[in-house]
Amino acid sequence: MISFLSRSVVRSLIKNDAIEMEKAEVYQYGFEILFSSIATFLIAALSGVLLHCFTAAMLFFVIFATFRQICGGYHANHYWSCNLLFLLVINAVLVVYRFFPTDSFKTMHYIFLAVSLLIICAYAPIGNKNKPLSAEQVLLFRKISRIIAILLTMISCLIDIFHNPYVKLIDSTLLAISISILVVGSEERRECSEKCKEKHSEGYCESRCEKC
C-alpha cells in the first residue's frame, strides 16, 4: 500500500514536470519513508487513545523513533509487516505501563535497564542495508546511543524514587529497542565470525573483522 501510494505520487509529479525521471527512485524512497512514518505515528496515536494513555503513547513514539534513528535495529522486509510489528510492540509497552502495578515493577525495573544497557553498549549502532553507515558514523552513533541510554536510565531511576508510572514506559521502551538491536546484531556477529573463520582456514585473512 505504501509503495503503491509512493509510486502514484512520484508518477504524478513526473507527469506534471515537478521532478526529473532520473530521480524517480530517490523520490519514491523518500515518500515511502514519509508515509511509513505517518502510519507509525497514527498507530501510536490510536493505540494511546484506545488504551487511555495518549501522552504515554506519544512519549514512546518520540523515544522509539529517535533511538531507532541512532541505534538502528530490526527492519521487516515489507512496510505492512514493519507497521504490524510496531503495533504489537507499542501495545505491549502500553499494556505494561497501564496495567502492571508500579510497586511490583521494582525487580523488573533493574533487570530491564541492565539488559538494555548491555545490549546497546555491545551492539549499537546497527546499520540499515538501504542506508549503510560509514566508519565515522558508526563511532559517532555508538557514542550518542550510549549517552542517550545512560540519560534515560538516570531519568528512569530518578522518577522511580517517586513511584512514577512512567518508569515502566521508559524501561519497557528501552528493552524493546535493545531486543530489536540484539536480533540483528547477534546475527551480524555470527555471520562475521563464520566469514573470518573461513578466511583464516584458507590462510589469507591477516586480521579479524572489525565487528568481530
mmCIF file with all atom_site columns, C-alpha atoms in Angstrom:
data_model
loop_
_atom_site.group_PDB
_atom_site.id
_atom_site.type_symbol
_atom_site.label_atom_id
_atom_site.label_alt_id
_atom_site.label_comp_id
_atom_site.label_asym_id
_atom_site.label_entity_id
_atom_site.label_seq_id
_atom_site.pdbx_PDB_ins_code
_atom_site.Cartn_x
_atom_site.Cartn_y
_atom_site.Cartn_z
_atom_site.occupancy
_atom_site.B_iso_or_equiv
_atom_site.pdbx_formal_charge
_atom_site.auth_seq_id
_atom_site.auth_comp_id
_atom_site.auth_asym_id
_atom_site.auth_atom_id
_atom_site.pdbx_PDB_model_num
ATOM 1   C CA . MET A 1 1   ? 0.000  0.000   0.000   1.00 0.00 ? 1   MET A CA 1
ATOM 2   C CA . ILE A 1 2   ? 2.741  2.467   0.981   1.00 0.00 ? 2   ILE A CA 1
ATOM 3   C CA . SER A 1 3   ? 4.860  1.537   -2.051  1.00 0.00 ? 3   SER A CA 1
ATOM 4   C CA . PHE A 1 4   ? 1.833  1.840   -4.355  1.00 0.00 ? 4   PHE A CA 1
ATOM 5   C CA . LEU A 1 5   ? 0.906  5.227   -2.913  1.00 0.00 ? 5   LEU A CA 1
ATOM 6   C CA . SER A 1 6   ? 4.501  6.455   -3.232  1.00 0.00 ? 6   SER A CA 1
ATOM 7   C CA . ARG A 1 7   ? 4.727  5.324   -6.851  1.00 0.00 ? 7   ARG A CA 1
ATOM 8   C CA . SER A 1 8   ? 1.441  7.077   -7.626  1.00 0.00 ? 8   SER A CA 1
ATOM 9   C CA . VAL A 1 9   ? 2.684  10.342  -6.122  1.00 0.00 ? 9   VAL A CA 1
ATOM 10  C CA . VAL A 1 10  ? 6.002  10.121  -7.992  1.00 0.00 ? 10  VAL A CA 1
ATOM 11  C CA . ARG A 1 11  ? 4.260  9.365   -11.308 1.00 0.00 ? 11  ARG A CA 1
ATOM 12  C CA . SER A 1 12  ? 2.007  12.359  -10.750 1.00 0.00 ? 12  SER A CA 1
ATOM 13  C CA . LEU A 1 13  ? 4.988  14.611  -10.044 1.00 0.00 ? 13  LEU A CA 1
ATOM 14  C CA . ILE A 1 14  ? 6.823  13.365  -13.149 1.00 0.00 ? 14  ILE A CA 1
ATOM 15  C CA . LYS A 1 15  ? 3.696  13.871  -15.261 1.00 0.00 ? 15  LYS A CA 1
ATOM 16  C CA . ASN A 1 16  ? 3.479  17.480  -14.080 1.00 0.00 ? 16  ASN A CA 1
ATOM 17  C CA . ASP A 1 17  ? 7.223  18.022  -14.675 1.00 0.00 ? 17  ASP A CA 1
ATOM 18  C CA . ALA A 1 18  ? 7.765  18.643  -10.953 1.00 0.00 ? 18  ALA A CA 1
ATOM 19  C CA . ILE A 1 19  ? 10.678 16.171  -10.763 1.00 0.00 ? 19  ILE A CA 1
ATOM 20  C CA . GLU A 1 20  ? 13.045 14.529  -13.253 1.00 0.00 ? 20  GLU A CA 1
ATOM 21  C CA . MET A 1 21  ? 12.558 10.936  -14.366 1.00 0.00 ? 21  MET A CA 1
ATOM 22  C CA . GLU A 1 22  ? 16.145 10.087  -13.376 1.00 0.00 ? 22  GLU A CA 1
ATOM 23  C CA . LYS A 1 23  ? 15.396 10.921  -9.718  1.00 0.00 ? 23  LYS A CA 1
ATOM 24  C CA . ALA A 1 24  ? 12.174 8.905   -9.522  1.00 0.00 ? 24  ALA A CA 1
ATOM 25  C CA . GLU A 1 25  ? 13.643 6.130   -7.341  1.00 0.00 ? 25  GLU A CA 1
ATOM 26  C CA . VAL A 1 26  ? 15.098 8.620   -4.867  1.00 0.00 ? 26  VAL A CA 1
ATOM 27  C CA . TYR A 1 27  ? 11.787 10.439  -4.511  1.00 0.00 ? 27  TYR A CA 1
ATOM 28  C CA . GLN A 1 28  ? 9.859  7.194   -4.230  1.00 0.00 ? 28  GLN A CA 1
ATOM 29  C CA . TYR A 1 29  ? 12.093 6.005   -1.380  1.00 0.00 ? 29  TYR A CA 1
ATOM 30  C CA . GLY A 1 30  ? 11.656 9.373   0.332   1.00 0.00 ? 30  GLY A CA 1
ATOM 31  C CA . PHE A 1 31  ? 7.874  9.222   0.052   1.00 0.00 ? 31  PHE A CA 1
ATOM 32  C CA . GLU A 1 32  ? 7.859  5.635   1.332   1.00 0.00 ? 32  GLU A CA 1
ATOM 33  C CA . ILE A 1 33  ? 9.762  6.735   4.444   1.00 0.00 ? 33  ILE A CA 1
ATOM 34  C CA . LEU A 1 34  ? 7.399  9.696   4.880   1.00 0.00 ? 34  LEU A CA 1
ATOM 35  C CA . PHE A 1 35  ? 4.203  7.651   4.536   1.00 0.00 ? 35  PHE A CA 1
ATOM 36  C CA . SER A 1 36  ? 5.583  4.886   6.735   1.00 0.00 ? 36  SER A CA 1
ATOM 37  C CA . SER A 1 37  ? 6.425  7.453   9.444   1.00 0.00 ? 37  SER A CA 1
ATOM 38  C CA . ILE A 1 38  ? 2.914  8.906   9.225   1.00 0.00 ? 38  ILE A CA 1
ATOM 39  C CA . ALA A 1 39  ? 1.416  5.425   9.518   1.00 0.00 ? 39  ALA A CA 1
ATOM 40  C CA . THR A 1 40  ? 3.621  4.696   12.541  1.00 0.00 ? 40  THR A CA 1
ATOM 41  C CA . PHE A 1 41  ? 2.550  7.935   14.215  1.00 0.00 ? 41  PHE A CA 1
ATOM 42  C CA . LEU A 1 42  ? -1.137 7.176   13.592  1.00 0.00 ? 42  LEU A CA 1
ATOM 43  C CA . ILE A 1 43  ? -0.682 3.694   15.064  1.00 0.00 ? 43  ILE A CA 1
ATOM 44  C CA . ALA A 1 44  ? 0.898  5.218   18.175  1.00 0.00 ? 44  ALA A CA 1
ATOM 45  C CA . ALA A 1 45  ? -1.836 7.846   18.496  1.00 0.00 ? 45  ALA A CA 1
ATOM 46  C CA . LEU A 1 46  ? -4.669 5.346   18.020  1.00 0.00 ? 46  LEU A CA 1
ATOM 47  C CA . SER A 1 47  ? -3.108 2.896   20.486  1.00 0.00 ? 47  SER A CA 1
ATOM 48  C CA . GLY A 1 48  ? -2.796 5.683   23.036  1.00 0.00 ? 48  GLY A CA 1
ATOM 49  C CA . VAL A 1 49  ? -6.429 6.707   22.608  1.00 0.00 ? 49  VAL A CA 1
ATOM 50  C CA . LEU A 1 50  ? -7.763 3.145   22.839  1.00 0.00 ? 50  LEU A CA 1
ATOM 51  C CA . LEU A 1 51  ? -5.698 2.347   25.933  1.00 0.00 ? 51  LEU A CA 1
ATOM 52  C CA . HIS A 1 52  ? -6.425 5.738   27.518  1.00 0.00 ? 52  HIS A CA 1
ATOM 53  C CA . CYS A 1 53  ? -2.747 6.751   27.710  1.00 0.00 ? 53  CYS A CA 1
ATOM 54  C CA . PHE A 1 54  ? -2.226 9.127   24.787  1.00 0.00 ? 54  PHE A CA 1
ATOM 55  C CA . THR A 1 55  ? 0.632  11.040  26.450  1.00 0.00 ? 55  THR A CA 1
ATOM 56  C CA . ALA A 1 56  ? 2.483  7.809   27.220  1.00 0.00 ? 56  ALA A CA 1
ATOM 57  C CA . ALA A 1 57  ? 1.998  6.644   23.620  1.00 0.00 ? 57  ALA A CA 1
ATOM 58  C CA . MET A 1 58  ? 3.449  9.902   22.295  1.00 0.00 ? 58  MET A CA 1
ATOM 59  C CA . LEU A 1 59  ? 6.397  9.624   24.686  1.00 0.00 ? 59  LEU A CA 1
ATOM 60  C CA . PHE A 1 60  ? 7.022  6.072   23.479  1.00 0.00 ? 60  PHE A CA 1
ATOM 61  C CA . PHE A 1 61  ? 6.871  7.231   19.865  1.00 0.00 ? 61  PHE A CA 1
ATOM 62  C CA . VAL A 1 62  ? 9.397  10.027  20.455  1.00 0.00 ? 62  VAL A CA 1
ATOM 63  C CA . ILE A 1 63  ? 11.865 7.805   22.337  1.00 0.00 ? 63  ILE A CA 1
ATOM 64  C CA . PHE A 1 64  ? 11.467 4.872   19.951  1.00 0.00 ? 64  PHE A CA 1
ATOM 65  C CA . ALA A 1 65  ? 11.711 6.918   16.751  1.00 0.00 ? 65  ALA A CA 1
ATOM 66  C CA . THR A 1 66  ? 14.675 8.972   17.986  1.00 0.00 ? 66  THR A CA 1
ATOM 67  C CA . PHE A 1 67  ? 16.584 5.992   19.329  1.00 0.00 ? 67  PHE A CA 1
ATOM 68  C CA . ARG A 1 68  ? 15.963 3.909   16.214  1.00 0.00 ? 68  ARG A CA 1
ATOM 69  C CA . GLN A 1 69  ? 17.450 6.676   14.053  1.00 0.00 ? 69  GLN A CA 1
ATOM 70  C CA . ILE A 1 70  ? 20.661 6.467   16.091  1.00 0.00 ? 70  ILE A CA 1
ATOM 71  C CA . CYS A 1 71  ? 20.849 2.790   17.087  1.00 0.00 ? 71  CYS A CA 1
ATOM 72  C CA . GLY A 1 72  ? 19.124 1.105   14.170  1.00 0.00 ? 72  GLY A CA 1
ATOM 73  C CA . GLY A 1 73  ? 17.652 -2.332  14.727  1.00 0.00 ? 73  GLY A CA 1
ATOM 74  C CA . TYR A 1 74  ? 15.444 -4.922  13.093  1.00 0.00 ? 74  TYR A CA 1
ATOM 75  C CA . HIS A 1 75  ? 13.717 -3.911  9.845   1.00 0.00 ? 75  HIS A CA 1
ATOM 76  C CA . ALA A 1 76  ? 10.989 -6.089  8.352   1.00 0.00 ? 76  ALA A CA 1
ATOM 77  C CA . ASN A 1 77  ? 11.046 -6.820  4.622   1.00 0.00 ? 77  ASN A CA 1
ATOM 78  C CA . HIS A 1 78  ? 7.695  -5.133  3.980   1.00 0.00 ? 78  HIS A CA 1
ATOM 79  C CA . TYR A 1 79  ? 6.137  -1.922  5.275   1.00 0.00 ? 79  TYR A CA 1
ATOM 80  C CA . TRP A 1 80  ? 2.952  -3.683  6.351   1.00 0.00 ? 80  TRP A CA 1
ATOM 81  C CA . SER A 1 81  ? 4.901  -6.206  8.440   1.00 0.00 ? 81  SER A CA 1
ATOM 82  C CA . CYS A 1 82  ? 7.034  -3.398  9.890   1.00 0.00 ? 82  CYS A CA 1
ATOM 83  C CA . ASN A 1 83  ? 3.917  -1.476  10.943  1.00 0.00 ? 83  ASN A CA 1
ATOM 84  C CA . LEU A 1 84  ? 2.307  -4.634  12.299  1.00 0.00 ? 84  LEU A CA 1
ATOM 85  C CA . LEU A 1 85  ? 5.398  -5.318  14.401  1.00 0.00 ? 85  LEU A CA 1
ATOM 86  C CA . PHE A 1 86  ? 5.366  -1.721  15.653  1.00 0.00 ? 86  PHE A CA 1
ATOM 87  C CA . LEU A 1 87  ? 1.686  -2.134  16.573  1.00 0.00 ? 87  LEU A CA 1
ATOM 88  C CA . LEU A 1 88  ? 2.496  -5.217  18.650  1.00 0.00 ? 88  LEU A CA 1
ATOM 89  C CA . VAL A 1 89  ? 5.474  -3.572  20.351  1.00 0.00 ? 89  VAL A CA 1
ATOM 90  C CA . ILE A 1 90  ? 3.759  -0.319  21.301  1.00 0.00 ? 90  ILE A CA 1
ATOM 91  C CA . ASN A 1 91  ? 0.695  -2.115  22.623  1.00 0.00 ? 91  ASN A CA 1
ATOM 92  C CA . ALA A 1 92  ? 2.863  -4.467  24.687  1.00 0.00 ? 92  ALA A CA 1
ATOM 93  C CA . VAL A 1 93  ? 4.693  -1.481  26.196  1.00 0.00 ? 93  VAL A CA 1
ATOM 94  C CA . LEU A 1 94  ? 1.479  0.449   26.844  1.00 0.00 ? 94  LEU A CA 1
ATOM 95  C CA . VAL A 1 95  ? -0.179 -2.576  28.470  1.00 0.00 ? 95  VAL A CA 1
ATOM 96  C CA . VAL A 1 96  ? 2.776  -2.846  30.865  1.00 0.00 ? 96  VAL A CA 1
ATOM 97  C CA . TYR A 1 97  ? 2.530  0.892   31.538  1.00 0.00 ? 97  TYR A CA 1
ATOM 98  C CA . ARG A 1 98  ? -1.229 0.886   32.110  1.00 0.00 ? 98  ARG A CA 1
ATOM 99  C CA . PHE A 1 99  ? -1.895 -2.355  33.928  1.00 0.00 ? 99  PHE A CA 1
ATOM 100 C CA . PHE A 1 100 ? 1.276  -3.571  35.646  1.00 0.00 ? 100 PHE A CA 1
ATOM 101 C CA . PRO A 1 101 ? 1.442  -2.305  39.267  1.00 0.00 ? 101 PRO A CA 1
ATOM 102 C CA . THR A 1 102 ? 4.225  0.237   39.691  1.00 0.00 ? 102 THR A CA 1
ATOM 103 C CA . ASP A 1 103 ? 5.122  -1.023  43.173  1.00 0.00 ? 103 ASP A CA 1
ATOM 104 C CA . SER A 1 104 ? 5.631  -4.556  41.816  1.00 0.00 ? 104 SER A CA 1
ATOM 105 C CA . PHE A 1 105 ? 7.886  -3.349  38.997  1.00 0.00 ? 105 PHE A CA 1
ATOM 106 C CA . LYS A 1 106 ? 10.967 -2.858  41.196  1.00 0.00 ? 106 LYS A CA 1
ATOM 107 C CA . THR A 1 107 ? 12.851 -6.031  40.232  1.00 0.00 ? 107 THR A CA 1
ATOM 108 C CA . MET A 1 108 ? 11.870 -5.795  36.571  1.00 0.00 ? 108 MET A CA 1
ATOM 109 C CA . HIS A 1 109 ? 12.998 -2.162  36.596  1.00 0.00 ? 109 HIS A CA 1
ATOM 110 C CA . TYR A 1 110 ? 16.619 -3.099  37.278  1.00 0.00 ? 110 TYR A CA 1
ATOM 111 C CA . ILE A 1 111 ? 16.547 -6.150  35.004  1.00 0.00 ? 111 ILE A CA 1
ATOM 112 C CA . PHE A 1 112 ? 15.115 -4.198  32.065  1.00 0.00 ? 112 PHE A CA 1
ATOM 113 C CA . LEU A 1 113 ? 17.681 -1.416  32.434  1.00 0.00 ? 113 LEU A CA 1
ATOM 114 C CA . ALA A 1 114 ? 20.662 -3.738  32.919  1.00 0.00 ? 114 ALA A CA 1
ATOM 115 C CA . VAL A 1 115 ? 19.783 -5.897  29.898  1.00 0.00 ? 115 VAL A CA 1
ATOM 116 C CA . SER A 1 116 ? 19.072 -2.857  27.718  1.00 0.00 ? 116 SER A CA 1
ATOM 117 C CA . LEU A 1 117 ? 22.341 -1.121  28.599  1.00 0.00 ? 117 LEU A CA 1
ATOM 118 C CA . LEU A 1 118 ? 24.401 -4.259  27.981  1.00 0.00 ? 118 LEU A CA 1
ATOM 119 C CA . ILE A 1 119 ? 22.853 -4.861  24.564  1.00 0.00 ? 119 ILE A CA 1
ATOM 120 C CA . ILE A 1 120 ? 23.078 -1.229  23.441  1.00 0.00 ? 120 ILE A CA 1
ATOM 121 C CA . CYS A 1 121 ? 26.716 -0.933  24.546  1.00 0.00 ? 121 CYS A CA 1
ATOM 122 C CA . ALA A 1 122 ? 27.614 -4.232  22.865  1.00 0.00 ? 122 ALA A CA 1
ATOM 123 C CA . TYR A 1 123 ? 25.798 -3.948  19.530  1.00 0.00 ? 123 TYR A CA 1
ATOM 124 C CA . ALA A 1 124 ? 24.601 -0.403  18.749  1.00 0.00 ? 124 ALA A CA 1
ATOM 125 C CA . PRO A 1 125 ? 24.533 1.022   16.186  1.00 0.00 ? 125 PRO A CA 1
ATOM 126 C CA . ILE A 1 126 ? 23.084 -1.421  13.660  1.00 0.00 ? 126 ILE A CA 1
ATOM 127 C CA . GLY A 1 127 ? 23.259 -0.285  10.040  1.00 0.00 ? 127 GLY A CA 1
ATOM 128 C CA . ASN A 1 128 ? 20.453 -0.489  7.509   1.00 0.00 ? 128 ASN A CA 1
ATOM 129 C CA . LYS A 1 129 ? 21.219 -2.217  4.209   1.00 0.00 ? 129 LYS A CA 1
ATOM 130 C CA . ASN A 1 130 ? 19.403 0.621   2.418   1.00 0.00 ? 130 ASN A CA 1
ATOM 131 C CA . LYS A 1 131 ? 21.397 3.217   4.371   1.00 0.00 ? 131 LYS A CA 1
ATOM 132 C CA . PRO A 1 132 ? 24.791 1.800   5.402   1.00 0.00 ? 132 PRO A CA 1
ATOM 133 C CA . LEU A 1 133 ? 26.879 3.656   7.974   1.00 0.00 ? 133 LEU A CA 1
ATOM 134 C CA . SER A 1 134 ? 30.396 4.876   7.391   1.00 0.00 ? 134 SER A CA 1
ATOM 135 C CA . ALA A 1 135 ? 33.138 4.123   9.919   1.00 0.00 ? 135 ALA A CA 1
ATOM 136 C CA . GLU A 1 136 ? 32.874 7.692   11.244  1.00 0.00 ? 136 GLU A CA 1
ATOM 137 C CA . GLN A 1 137 ? 29.099 7.421   11.616  1.00 0.00 ? 137 GLN A CA 1
ATOM 138 C CA . VAL A 1 138 ? 29.431 4.125   13.486  1.00 0.00 ? 138 VAL A CA 1
ATOM 139 C CA . LEU A 1 139 ? 31.758 5.705   16.047  1.00 0.00 ? 139 LEU A CA 1
ATOM 140 C CA . LEU A 1 140 ? 29.581 8.802   16.397  1.00 0.00 ? 140 LEU A CA 1
ATOM 141 C CA . PHE A 1 141 ? 26.283 6.914   16.707  1.00 0.00 ? 141 PHE A CA 1
ATOM 142 C CA . ARG A 1 142 ? 27.862 4.470   19.158  1.00 0.00 ? 142 ARG A CA 1
ATOM 143 C CA . LYS A 1 143 ? 28.733 7.344   21.479  1.00 0.00 ? 143 LYS A CA 1
ATOM 144 C CA . ILE A 1 144 ? 25.350 9.050   21.071  1.00 0.00 ? 144 ILE A CA 1
ATOM 145 C CA . SER A 1 145 ? 23.402 5.815   21.625  1.00 0.00 ? 145 SER A CA 1
ATOM 146 C CA . ARG A 1 146 ? 25.284 5.125   24.852  1.00 0.00 ? 146 ARG A CA 1
ATOM 147 C CA . ILE A 1 147 ? 24.773 8.689   26.070  1.00 0.00 ? 147 ILE A CA 1
ATOM 148 C CA . ILE A 1 148 ? 21.027 8.544   25.366  1.00 0.00 ? 148 ILE A CA 1
ATOM 149 C CA . ALA A 1 149 ? 20.731 5.116   27.003  1.00 0.00 ? 149 ALA A CA 1
ATOM 150 C CA . ILE A 1 150 ? 22.560 6.327   30.116  1.00 0.00 ? 150 ILE A CA 1
ATOM 151 C CA . LEU A 1 151 ? 20.459 9.509   30.306  1.00 0.00 ? 151 LEU A CA 1
ATOM 152 C CA . LEU A 1 152 ? 17.210 7.559   30.017  1.00 0.00 ? 152 LEU A CA 1
ATOM 153 C CA . THR A 1 153 ? 18.466 5.126   32.653  1.00 0.00 ? 153 THR A CA 1
ATOM 154 C CA . MET A 1 154 ? 19.237 8.000   35.003  1.00 0.00 ? 154 MET A CA 1
ATOM 155 C CA . ILE A 1 155 ? 15.818 9.557   34.394  1.00 0.00 ? 155 ILE A CA 1
ATOM 156 C CA . SER A 1 156 ? 14.138 6.209   34.986  1.00 0.00 ? 156 SER A CA 1
ATOM 157 C CA . CYS A 1 157 ? 15.997 5.655   38.255  1.00 0.00 ? 157 CYS A CA 1
ATOM 158 C CA . LEU A 1 158 ? 15.184 9.197   39.397  1.00 0.00 ? 158 LEU A CA 1
ATOM 159 C CA . ILE A 1 159 ? 11.450 9.006   38.773  1.00 0.00 ? 159 ILE A CA 1
ATOM 160 C CA . ASP A 1 160 ? 11.386 5.505   40.254  1.00 0.00 ? 160 ASP A CA 1
ATOM 161 C CA . ILE A 1 161 ? 12.184 7.103   43.620  1.00 0.00 ? 161 ILE A CA 1
ATOM 162 C CA . PHE A 1 162 ? 8.827  8.878   43.406  1.00 0.00 ? 162 PHE A CA 1
ATOM 163 C CA . HIS A 1 163 ? 6.992  5.750   42.168  1.00 0.00 ? 163 HIS A CA 1
ATOM 164 C CA . ASN A 1 164 ? 6.156  7.491   38.908  1.00 0.00 ? 164 ASN A CA 1
ATOM 165 C CA . PRO A 1 165 ? 4.430  5.073   36.474  1.00 0.00 ? 165 PRO A CA 1
ATOM 166 C CA . TYR A 1 166 ? 6.448  6.454   33.551  1.00 0.00 ? 166 TYR A CA 1
ATOM 167 C CA . VAL A 1 167 ? 9.366  4.371   34.813  1.00 0.00 ? 167 VAL A CA 1
ATOM 168 C CA . LYS A 1 168 ? 7.571  1.355   33.337  1.00 0.00 ? 168 LYS A CA 1
ATOM 169 C CA . LEU A 1 169 ? 7.228  3.084   29.980  1.00 0.00 ? 169 LEU A CA 1
ATOM 170 C CA . ILE A 1 170 ? 10.891 4.134   29.766  1.00 0.00 ? 170 ILE A CA 1
ATOM 171 C CA . ASP A 1 171 ? 12.205 0.732   30.854  1.00 0.00 ? 171 ASP A CA 1
ATOM 172 C CA . SER A 1 172 ? 9.913  -1.214  28.521  1.00 0.00 ? 172 SER A CA 1
ATOM 173 C CA . THR A 1 173 ? 10.724 1.056   25.596  1.00 0.00 ? 173 THR A CA 1
ATOM 174 C CA . LEU A 1 174 ? 14.468 0.644   26.154  1.00 0.00 ? 174 LEU A CA 1
ATOM 175 C CA . LEU A 1 175 ? 14.048 -3.124  26.355  1.00 0.00 ? 175 LEU A CA 1
ATOM 176 C CA . ALA A 1 176 ? 12.007 -3.224  23.134  1.00 0.00 ? 176 ALA A CA 1
ATOM 177 C CA . ILE A 1 177 ? 14.670 -1.203  21.310  1.00 0.00 ? 177 ILE A CA 1
ATOM 178 C CA . SER A 1 178 ? 17.517 -3.315  22.679  1.00 0.00 ? 178 SER A CA 1
ATOM 179 C CA . ILE A 1 179 ? 15.818 -6.575  21.655  1.00 0.00 ? 179 ILE A CA 1
ATOM 180 C CA . SER A 1 180 ? 15.427 -5.183  18.134  1.00 0.00 ? 180 SER A CA 1
ATOM 181 C CA . ILE A 1 181 ? 19.148 -4.362  18.126  1.00 0.00 ? 181 ILE A CA 1
ATOM 182 C CA . LEU A 1 182 ? 20.086 -7.771  19.541  1.00 0.00 ? 182 LEU A CA 1
ATOM 183 C CA . VAL A 1 183 ? 18.169 -9.683  16.861  1.00 0.00 ? 183 VAL A CA 1
ATOM 184 C CA . VAL A 1 184 ? 20.177 -8.055  14.069  1.00 0.00 ? 184 VAL A CA 1
ATOM 185 C CA . GLY A 1 185 ? 23.440 -7.573  15.960  1.00 0.00 ? 185 GLY A CA 1
ATOM 186 C CA . SER A 1 186 ? 23.814 -11.192 17.045  1.00 0.00 ? 186 SER A CA 1
ATOM 187 C CA . GLU A 1 187 ? 23.105 -12.382 13.503  1.00 0.00 ? 187 GLU A CA 1
ATOM 188 C CA . GLU A 1 188 ? 25.703 -9.984  12.074  1.00 0.00 ? 188 GLU A CA 1
ATOM 189 C CA . ARG A 1 189 ? 28.276 -11.139 14.636  1.00 0.00 ? 189 ARG A CA 1
ATOM 190 C CA . ARG A 1 190 ? 27.589 -14.782 13.790  1.00 0.00 ? 190 ARG A CA 1
ATOM 191 C CA . GLU A 1 191 ? 27.913 -14.209 10.036  1.00 0.00 ? 191 GLU A CA 1
ATOM 192 C CA . CYS A 1 192 ? 31.055 -12.131 10.509  1.00 0.00 ? 192 CYS A CA 1
ATOM 193 C CA . SER A 1 193 ? 32.617 -14.774 12.744  1.00 0.00 ? 193 SER A CA 1
ATOM 194 C CA . GLU A 1 194 ? 31.897 -17.506 10.187  1.00 0.00 ? 194 GLU A CA 1
ATOM 195 C CA . LYS A 1 195 ? 33.462 -15.447 7.393   1.00 0.00 ? 195 LYS A CA 1
ATOM 196 C CA . CYS A 1 196 ? 36.556 -14.783 9.487   1.00 0.00 ? 196 CYS A CA 1
ATOM 197 C CA . LYS A 1 197 ? 36.925 -18.495 10.294  1.00 0.00 ? 197 LYS A CA 1
ATOM 198 C CA . GLU A 1 198 ? 36.682 -19.366 6.605   1.00 0.00 ? 198 GLU A CA 1
ATOM 199 C CA . LYS A 1 199 ? 39.326 -16.798 5.723   1.00 0.00 ? 199 LYS A CA 1
ATOM 200 C CA . HIS A 1 200 ? 41.637 -17.982 8.497   1.00 0.00 ? 200 HIS A CA 1
ATOM 201 C CA . SER A 1 201 ? 41.263 -21.586 7.387   1.00 0.00 ? 201 SER A CA 1
ATOM 202 C CA . GLU A 1 202 ? 42.120 -20.611 3.821   1.00 0.00 ? 202 GLU A CA 1
ATOM 203 C CA . GLY A 1 203 ? 45.198 -18.728 5.027   1.00 0.00 ? 203 GLY A CA 1
ATOM 204 C CA . TYR A 1 204 ? 44.595 -15.291 3.511   1.00 0.00 ? 204 TYR A CA 1
ATOM 205 C CA . CYS A 1 205 ? 42.940 -13.371 6.355   1.00 0.00 ? 205 CYS A CA 1
ATOM 206 C CA . GLU A 1 206 ? 45.549 -11.174 8.024   1.00 0.00 ? 206 GLU A CA 1
ATOM 207 C CA . SER A 1 207 ? 43.333 -9.687  10.722  1.00 0.00 ? 207 SER A CA 1
ATOM 208 C CA . ARG A 1 208 ? 39.966 -10.290 12.280  1.00 0.00 ? 208 ARG A CA 1
ATOM 209 C CA . CYS A 1 209 ? 36.948 -8.425  11.039  1.00 0.00 ? 209 CYS A CA 1
ATOM 210 C CA . GLU A 1 210 ? 36.425 -5.168  12.944  1.00 0.00 ? 210 GLU A CA 1
ATOM 211 C CA . LYS A 1 211 ? 32.926 -6.212  14.036  1.00 0.00 ? 211 LYS A CA 1
ATOM 212 C CA . CYS A 1 212 ? 34.247 -9.480  15.445  1.00 0.00 ? 212 CYS A CA 1
#
